Coordinates of C-alpha atoms in Angstrom, one line a residue:
X1 CA 31.9 32.4 27.7
X2 CA 28.5 32.6 29.4
X3 CA 25.7 30.2 28.6
X4 CA 23.7 32.8 26.7
X5 CA 26.5 33.6 24.3
X6 CA 27.0 29.9 23.5
X7 CA 23.7 29.9 21.5
X8 CA 23.5 30.4 17.8
X9 CA 22.2 33.6 16.5
X10 CA 19.2 31.8 15.0
X11 CA 18.4 30.4 18.5
X12 CA 18.4 33.8 20.1
X13 CA 16.0 35.2 17.4
X14 CA 13.6 32.2 17.8
X15 CA 13.5 32.5 21.6
X16 CA 11.9 35.9 21.3
X17 CA 8.9 34.5 19.5
X18 CA 8.3 31.4 21.6
X19 CA 5.3 30.8 23.8
X20 CA 2.8 32.9 21.9
X21 CA 0.4 30.1 21.2
X22 CA 0.9 28.4 24.5
X23 CA -0.5 31.4 26.4
X24 CA -3.7 31.6 24.4
X25 CA -6.6 30.4 26.4
X26 CA -8.5 27.5 24.7
X27 CA -11.4 25.3 25.6
X28 CA -10.2 22.1 27.2
X29 CA -11.6 19.4 25.0
X30 CA -9.7 16.6 26.9
X31 CA -9.7 16.6 30.6
X32 CA -8.2 13.1 31.1
X33 CA -5.2 11.3 29.6
X34 CA -7.4 8.3 28.7
X35 CA -9.7 10.4 26.4
X36 CA -6.8 12.3 24.9
X37 CA -4.8 9.2 24.0
X38 CA -7.9 7.5 22.7
X39 CA -8.4 10.4 20.4
X40 CA -4.8 10.3 19.2
X41 CA -4.8 6.6 18.5
X42 CA -8.1 7.0 16.5
X43 CA -6.2 9.0 13.9
X44 CA -5.0 7.2 10.8
X45 CA -1.8 5.4 11.8
X46 CA 0.3 4.3 8.8
X47 CA 2.7 2.5 11.1
X48 CA -0.1 -0.1 11.5
X49 CA -1.7 -0.1 8.1
X50 CA -1.1 -3.1 5.9
X51 CA -1.2 -1.2 2.6
X52 CA -0.6 2.4 1.9
X53 CA 0.5 4.6 -1.0
X54 CA 3.7 6.6 -0.2
X55 CA 4.5 8.6 -3.3
X56 CA 1.2 10.3 -3.8
X57 CA -1.2 12.5 -1.7
X58 CA -1.0 10.2 1.3
X59 CA 2.4 11.7 2.3
X60 CA 2.1 15.2 0.9
X61 CA 3.9 17.5 3.4
X62 CA 1.3 20.3 2.7
X63 CA -1.0 18.8 5.3
X64 CA 1.8 18.7 7.8
X65 CA 2.6 22.4 7.1
X66 CA -1.1 23.3 7.6
X67 CA -1.1 21.5 10.9
X68 CA 2.0 23.3 12.1
X69 CA 0.7 26.7 10.9
X70 CA -2.4 26.2 13.0
X71 CA -0.2 26.3 16.1
X72 CA 2.2 29.1 15.0
X73 CA 4.9 26.9 13.4
X74 CA 6.7 25.6 16.4
X75 CA 9.2 23.7 14.3
X76 CA 10.8 27.0 13.4
X77 CA 11.4 28.0 17.0
X78 CA 14.0 25.4 17.9
X79 CA 17.3 24.6 16.2
X80 CA 17.2 21.1 14.8
X81 CA 19.6 18.3 13.9
X82 CA 17.9 15.9 11.4
X83 CA 18.8 12.2 11.1
X84 CA 17.7 9.7 8.5
X85 CA 18.8 6.2 7.6
X86 CA 17.7 2.6 7.7
X87 CA 19.3 1.4 10.9
X88 CA 21.0 3.2 13.8
X89 CA 18.9 6.4 13.7
X90 CA 17.6 6.1 17.2
X91 CA 21.0 5.1 18.7
X92 CA 22.9 7.9 16.9
X93 CA 20.3 10.5 17.9
X94 CA 20.3 9.4 21.5
X95 CA 24.1 9.4 21.8
X96 CA 24.3 12.9 20.3
X97 CA 21.5 14.2 22.5
X98 CA 23.3 12.9 25.7
X99 CA 26.5 14.5 24.7
X100 CA 24.8 17.9 24.1
X101 CA 22.9 17.6 27.3
X102 CA 26.1 17.0 29.2
X103 CA 27.3 20.3 27.7
X104 CA 24.4 22.0 29.6
X105 CA 22.2 22.5 26.7
X106 CA 18.5 21.8 26.9
X107 CA 18.0 19.1 24.3
X108 CA 14.9 17.8 22.8
X109 CA 14.9 14.2 21.3
X110 CA 12.2 12.9 19.0
X111 CA 12.4 9.2 17.9
X112 CA 10.1 6.5 16.7
X113 CA 8.6 4.0 17.1
X114 CA 8.5 3.4 20.8
X115 CA 9.3 0.2 22.6
X116 CA 6.8 0.2 25.6
X117 CA 5.3 3.6 25.9
X118 CA 4.3 6.4 23.6
X119 CA 6.1 8.9 25.9
X120 CA 9.5 7.5 24.8
X121 CA 9.1 9.4 21.5
X122 CA 9.2 12.9 23.0
X123 CA 12.0 13.6 25.5
X124 CA 13.7 16.8 26.9
X125 CA 17.0 16.3 28.7
X126 CA 16.4 12.5 29.1
X127 CA 12.9 13.1 30.7
X128 CA 9.9 11.7 28.8
X129 CA 6.9 13.9 28.2
X130 CA 4.2 13.5 30.9
X131 CA 0.5 12.6 30.6
X132 CA -0.6 16.1 31.5
X133 CA 1.6 17.6 28.9
X134 CA 0.2 15.3 26.2
X135 CA -3.3 16.4 27.3
X136 CA -2.4 20.1 27.1
X137 CA -0.8 19.8 23.6
X138 CA -3.7 17.9 22.2
X139 CA -6.1 20.5 23.6
X140 CA -4.2 23.2 21.8
X141 CA -4.0 21.1 18.6
X142 CA -7.6 19.9 18.5
X143 CA -9.2 22.8 16.7
X144 CA -6.6 22.6 13.9
X145 CA -6.9 18.9 13.6
X146 CA -10.7 19.1 13.3
X147 CA -10.6 22.0 10.8
X148 CA -8.4 19.9 8.5
X149 CA -10.6 16.9 9.0
X150 CA -13.6 19.0 8.0
X151 CA -11.7 19.8 4.8
X152 CA -11.3 16.1 4.2
X153 CA -7.5 16.3 4.9
X154 CA -7.3 14.8 8.4
X155 CA -3.8 14.7 9.9
X156 CA -2.4 11.3 10.7
X157 CA -1.2 9.9 14.0
X158 CA 2.5 10.5 13.1
X159 CA 1.8 14.0 11.9
X160 CA 0.1 14.9 15.1
X161 CA 2.9 13.3 17.2
X162 CA 5.5 15.2 15.2
X163 CA 3.7 18.5 15.7
X164 CA 3.3 17.8 19.4
X165 CA 7.0 17.2 19.6
X166 CA 7.8 20.5 18.0
X167 CA 5.3 22.3 20.3
X168 CA 6.8 20.6 23.3
X169 CA 10.4 21.6 22.4
X170 CA 9.3 25.2 21.9
X171 CA 7.3 25.2 25.2
X172 CA 10.3 23.9 27.0
X173 CA 12.6 26.4 25.3
X174 CA 14.9 23.6 24.1
X175 CA 18.2 25.0 22.8
X176 CA 18.4 22.2 20.2
X177 CA 16.3 19.2 19.1
X178 CA 17.6 16.0 17.6
X179 CA 14.9 14.7 15.3
X180 CA 14.8 11.2 13.8
X181 CA 12.8 10.6 10.6
X182 CA 9.9 8.1 10.9
X183 CA 9.8 6.6 7.3
X184 CA 12.2 7.5 4.5
X185 CA 13.0 11.1 4.6
X186 CA 12.0 13.1 1.6
X187 CA 8.2 12.9 2.4
X188 CA 8.5 12.2 6.1
X189 CA 6.5 14.4 8.4
X190 CA 9.7 15.6 10.1
X191 CA 11.1 17.0 6.8
X192 CA 9.5 20.4 7.4
X193 CA 12.5 21.5 9.4
X194 CA 15.3 23.7 8.4
X195 CA 18.1 22.0 10.2
X196 CA 21.6 23.1 11.4
X197 CA 23.0 19.7 10.4
X198 CA 21.9 16.5 8.7
X199 CA 23.1 13.0 9.6
X200 CA 22.5 9.8 7.6
X201 CA 23.1 6.5 9.2
X202 CA 23.6 3.2 7.4
X203 CA 21.2 2.6 4.4
X204 CA 20.0 -0.9 3.6
X205 CA 17.0 -2.6 2.1
X206 CA 13.8 -1.9 4.1
X207 CA 10.2 -0.8 3.4
X208 CA 10.6 -1.7 -0.3
X209 CA 6.9 -1.4 -0.9
X210 CA 7.1 2.2 0.1
X211 CA 10.6 3.5 -0.6
X212 CA 11.6 1.4 -3.6
X213 CA 12.9 -2.0 -4.5
X214 CA 16.5 -0.9 -5.0
X215 CA 19.2 0.6 -2.8
X216 CA 19.5 3.8 -5.0
X217 CA 15.7 4.3 -4.7
X218 CA 15.7 3.9 -0.9
X219 CA 18.8 6.1 -0.6
X220 CA 17.1 8.8 -2.6
X221 CA 14.3 8.9 -0.1
X222 CA 16.6 9.0 2.8
X223 CA 18.8 11.7 1.2
X224 CA 15.7 13.8 0.7
X225 CA 16.3 15.4 4.1
X226 CA 19.4 17.2 2.8
X227 CA 18.7 20.9 2.5
X228 CA 20.5 23.6 0.6
X229 CA 23.8 24.5 2.1
X230 CA 23.3 22.4 5.2
X231 CA 26.3 20.2 6.2
X232 CA 25.8 16.5 6.0
X233 CA 27.6 13.8 7.9
X234 CA 27.3 10.1 7.0
X235 CA 28.9 6.7 7.5
X236 CA 30.5 4.4 4.9
X237 CA 27.7 3.2 2.6
X238 CA 27.2 0.7 -0.2
X239 CA 28.6 2.3 -3.4
X240 CA 25.0 2.6 -4.8
X241 CA 23.7 4.5 -1.8
X242 CA 26.8 6.7 -1.5
X243 CA 26.5 7.8 -5.1
X244 CA 23.0 9.0 -4.4
X245 CA 24.0 10.8 -1.2
X246 CA 26.9 12.6 -2.9
X247 CA 24.7 13.6 -5.9
X248 CA 22.1 15.1 -3.6
X249 CA 24.6 16.9 -1.5
X250 CA 26.3 18.3 -4.6
X251 CA 22.9 19.5 -6.0
X252 CA 22.2 21.3 -2.7
X253 CA 25.6 22.7 -2.2
X254 CA 25.9 20.9 1.1
X255 CA 29.3 20.0 2.5
X256 CA 29.5 16.2 2.9
X257 CA 31.7 14.4 5.4
X258 CA 32.0 10.6 5.6
X259 CA 33.4 8.9 8.8
X260 CA 36.5 6.8 7.9
X261 CA 37.1 8.8 4.7
X262 CA 36.8 12.5 5.4
X263 CA 36.9 12.0 9.2
X264 CA 39.6 9.9 10.7
X265 CA 37.8 7.0 12.4
X266 CA 38.7 3.6 13.7
X267 CA 37.3 1.0 16.1
X268 CA 38.5 -2.1 17.9
X269 CA 36.9 -4.8 20.0
X270 CA 38.3 -5.7 23.4
X271 CA 37.4 -7.1 26.8
X272 CA 38.3 -5.9 30.2
X273 CA 37.6 -6.9 33.8
X274 CA 35.7 -3.6 34.4
X275 CA 33.6 -3.4 31.3
X276 CA 33.6 -7.0 29.9
X277 CA 33.5 -7.3 26.1
X278 CA 33.1 -3.9 24.4
X279 CA 34.2 -1.7 21.5
X280 CA 36.4 1.3 21.6
X281 CA 36.7 4.0 18.9
X282 CA 39.0 6.8 17.9
X283 CA 37.8 9.9 15.9
X284 CA 40.0 12.8 15.0
X285 CA 39.3 16.0 13.1
X286 CA 41.0 19.4 13.1
X287 CA 38.7 20.4 16.0
X288 CA 38.3 17.2 17.9
X289 CA 40.4 14.3 19.2
X290 CA 38.4 11.5 20.8
X291 CA 40.8 8.6 21.6
X292 CA 39.9 5.1 22.8
X293 CA 36.3 5.9 23.8
X294 CA 34.2 3.0 25.0
X295 CA 31.1 2.7 23.0
X296 CA 28.2 2.6 25.5
X297 CA 26.0 0.2 23.4
X298 CA 27.2 -3.3 22.4
X299 CA 28.0 -4.3 18.9
X300 CA 30.3 -3.2 16.1
X301 CA 27.3 -1.5 14.4
X302 CA 26.9 0.7 17.4
X303 CA 30.6 1.7 17.1
X304 CA 29.7 3.0 13.6
X305 CA 26.7 4.9 15.0
X306 CA 28.8 6.3 17.9
X307 CA 31.4 7.5 15.3
X308 CA 28.7 9.3 13.4
X309 CA 27.3 10.9 16.6
X310 CA 30.8 12.2 17.4
X311 CA 31.4 13.4 13.9
X312 CA 28.1 15.3 14.1
X313 CA 29.0 16.7 17.4
X314 CA 32.3 18.0 15.9
X315 CA 30.4 19.5 13.0
X316 CA 28.2 21.4 15.4
X317 CA 31.2 23.2 16.9
X318 CA 30.9 25.8 14.2
X319 CA 27.4 26.6 15.6
X320 CA 27.7 26.1 19.3
X321 CA 30.3 25.7 22.0
X322 CA 31.2 22.1 22.9
X323 CA 33.4 20.8 25.7
X324 CA 34.7 17.4 24.6
X325 CA 35.3 16.2 28.1
X326 CA 31.7 16.9 29.1
X327 CA 30.5 15.2 25.9
X328 CA 32.5 12.1 26.7
X329 CA 30.9 11.9 30.2
X330 CA 27.5 12.2 28.6
X331 CA 28.2 9.5 26.1
X332 CA 29.2 7.1 28.9
X333 CA 25.7 7.5 30.4
X334 CA 23.8 6.3 27.3
X335 CA 21.6 3.2 27.6
X336 CA 18.7 2.3 25.4
X337 CA 15.7 0.0 25.8
X338 CA 15.4 -2.9 23.4
X339 CA 19.0 -2.8 22.1
X340 CA 20.6 -6.1 23.2
X341 CA 18.8 -5.7 26.5
X342 CA 18.7 -8.6 28.9
X343 CA 15.3 -8.6 30.5
X344 CA 15.4 -11.9 32.4
X345 CA 18.2 -13.8 34.0
X346 CA 16.7 -17.2 34.6
X347 CA 16.4 -18.2 31.8
X348 CA 18.5 -15.6 30.1
X349 CA 16.4 -13.6 27.7
X350 CA 17.7 -10.9 25.5
X351 CA 15.6 -8.6 23.3
X352 CA 16.6 -6.5 20.4
X353 CA 14.6 -4.3 18.0
X354 CA 16.5 -5.5 14.9
X355 CA 13.9 -5.2 12.1
X356 CA 15.7 -5.6 8.8
X357 CA 18.3 -8.1 7.4
X358 CA 21.3 -5.9 8.1
X359 CA 20.2 -5.4 11.7
X360 CA 19.6 -9.1 12.2
X361 CA 23.1 -9.9 10.9
X362 CA 24.6 -7.2 13.2
X363 CA 22.7 -8.6 16.1
X364 CA 23.8 -12.1 15.7
X365 CA 27.4 -10.9 15.3
X366 CA 27.1 -8.7 18.4
X367 CA 25.7 -11.5 20.6
X368 CA 28.5 -13.7 19.5
X369 CA 31.0 -11.1 20.7
X370 CA 29.3 -10.0 23.9
X371 CA 27.2 -12.8 25.3
X372 CA 28.6 -16.3 26.1
X373 CA 26.1 -19.1 25.6
X374 CA 25.9 -22.8 24.7
X375 CA 23.0 -22.6 22.3
X376 CA 20.6 -19.9 21.3
X377 CA 16.8 -20.0 20.6
X378 CA 15.5 -17.1 18.6
X379 CA 11.9 -16.1 18.9
X380 CA 11.1 -14.1 15.8
X381 CA 8.2 -12.1 14.4
X382 CA 8.1 -9.3 11.8
X383 CA 5.8 -7.2 9.7
X384 CA 4.7 -7.6 6.1
X385 CA 6.3 -4.4 4.9
X386 CA 9.8 -5.6 5.8
X387 CA 12.5 -7.6 3.9
X388 CA 11.1 -10.8 5.3
X389 CA 13.1 -13.2 3.3
X390 CA 16.3 -11.2 3.9
X391 CA 15.7 -11.4 7.7
X392 CA 14.9 -15.1 7.6
X393 CA 18.1 -15.8 5.6
X394 CA 20.2 -14.1 8.3
X395 CA 18.5 -16.1 11.2
X396 CA 20.0 -19.4 10.0
X397 CA 23.5 -18.2 10.8
X398 CA 23.0 -17.6 14.5
X399 CA 20.0 -19.6 15.7
X400 CA 20.3 -23.2 17.0
X401 CA 16.5 -23.2 17.1
X402 CA 13.9 -20.8 15.8
X403 CA 10.3 -20.3 17.1
X404 CA 8.2 -18.1 14.8
X405 CA 5.4 -16.1 16.4
X406 CA 3.5 -12.9 15.7
X407 CA 3.4 -9.5 17.5
X408 CA 0.2 -7.5 18.1
X409 CA 0.8 -5.4 15.0
X410 CA -1.9 -5.6 12.4
X411 CA 0.8 -6.0 9.8
X412 CA 2.4 -9.0 11.5
X413 CA 3.2 -12.0 9.2
X414 CA 1.5 -15.2 10.3
X415 CA 4.0 -17.7 12.1
X416 CA 3.3 -20.5 9.7
X417 CA 4.1 -18.3 6.7
X418 CA 7.4 -17.4 8.3
X419 CA 8.1 -21.1 9.0
X420 CA 7.4 -22.1 5.4
X421 CA 9.7 -19.4 4.0
X422 CA 12.4 -20.3 6.5
X423 CA 12.3 -24.0 5.6
X424 CA 12.4 -23.1 1.9
X425 CA 15.4 -20.8 2.4
X426 CA 17.6 -23.0 4.5
X427 CA 15.9 -26.4 4.9
X428 CA 16.1 -26.2 8.7
X429 CA 13.4 -27.2 11.1
X430 CA 11.5 -24.7 13.2
X431 CA 8.5 -24.3 15.4
X432 CA 5.5 -21.9 15.5
X433 CA 3.5 -20.3 18.2
X434 CA 0.5 -18.0 17.8
X435 CA 1.4 -15.8 20.8
X436 CA 4.6 -14.6 22.4
X437 CA 3.7 -16.2 25.7
X438 CA 3.4 -19.6 24.0
X439 CA 6.7 -19.1 22.2
X440 CA 8.5 -18.2 25.4
X441 CA 6.9 -21.3 27.1
X442 CA 8.2 -23.5 24.4
X443 CA 11.7 -21.9 24.5
X444 CA 11.9 -22.2 28.3
X445 CA 11.2 -25.9 28.1
X446 CA 14.1 -26.4 25.8
X447 CA 16.9 -24.3 27.4
X448 CA 19.5 -25.0 30.1
X449 CA 21.1 -22.4 32.3
X450 CA 23.9 -21.8 29.8
X451 CA 21.6 -21.2 26.9
X452 CA 20.1 -18.0 25.6
X453 CA 16.7 -16.9 24.3
X454 CA 16.7 -14.0 21.9
X455 CA 13.5 -12.2 21.0
X456 CA 13.7 -10.0 18.0
X457 CA 12.3 -8.9 14.6
X458 CA 10.2 -5.9 15.5
X459 CA 9.6 -3.0 18.0
X460 CA 6.1 -4.4 18.6
X461 CA 7.5 -7.8 19.7
X462 CA 10.2 -6.4 21.9
X463 CA 7.7 -4.1 23.5
X464 CA 5.4 -7.0 24.3
X465 CA 8.3 -9.0 25.7
X466 CA 9.3 -6.2 28.1
X467 CA 5.7 -5.8 29.2
X468 CA 5.1 -9.5 29.7
X469 CA 8.4 -10.8 31.0
X470 CA 10.0 -7.9 33.0
X471 CA 6.9 -7.5 35.1
X472 CA 6.8 -11.2 35.9
X473 CA 10.5 -11.3 36.7
X474 CA 10.2 -8.4 39.1
X475 CA 7.1 -9.9 40.7
X476 CA 8.9 -13.1 41.3

């Protein structure tokens, strides 16, 4: 079978209409990356706002649809796999993208937020978007952005980023794009797509002030990406969340598969001389047989995400041709910044973007499995819109010492407020530092060579840690 015949029928049709807007000559508003990025960051950014209203006009998808229409609806020109969930979206999306890329497809990947650079969010075949490409996309988008602003309906930062991603994938003639939701799902800017397949990762409590105070409410927002007749693959969920997902899938007439229930899935933890501590998984369907695959990312939670990525790959076999051996090679190449990443060896410092209670619990368990240490100091910061008490409650089960600090996010909780809540929850002593640098200095003064410093709680904090500590380590 030739490469051209491997594409879906919808992909072939879309390719014929690509590139029409990209060839239109437009006035260059931005000639430098600095000016372009300044313009972008001046747009309303709900990722940084302390308070916002989610279920009203703030998140109406009509504005997103207008923005896309202004550049010839690029989201309709690439086949899409859409992924929602509370934790594991980025890991699942990345693993699936690498397996498809290894099958010689041109694969777009859109994830958020980023760890150190905005460019991480928009990727084609593992290569991040370049400065000049961002400039070009913003020049093409500028007129539509300003037109909507004149109508008192200015697009947000995330809406613009999402539109740029769709434009970029169309420009690059991507065969398929793996798109992660930003917030929730039902009203998320990415939910304008008509996907080939939907994936839903683990759902837990997060963003209660926006998505709801109960698991069923949050699950309803996540399940909002399920479209009529589009297959859905998910992982084992809390019963309250699973009921919502099943109800939505039934209403949409969407086939639903659950790993471990409808898809034969198992995992085991082991250690070897070659790979050290790691998890292996098996997944079997009528069309696929993956046996004893090593999960490329550490932690049992990543085994669940890897199983979901494999089950989604299997589901795509009805649409496109997949070679399992190539997929396995692609999976082995996966690595991700900010996921149990060691950024310094002396002292040992590990960073992880865990930003809800379930993720903190999974992180502590994974560190216990994969990283030997005598004692662990956790440097922690988080944002106000998180399940703060839930996260603090989990910290006590893994930290020998906690230092609370704050990231550079406008929504960051003050360190003393975190300390007061932590002491109230568990009665343990802790320390505070107003900056990450100060927190690291305190931690370094208290550790020996066999100890571990873990920096976690938010993408913002991990990004700062990589910027501050990796550079200094390399310089020394």
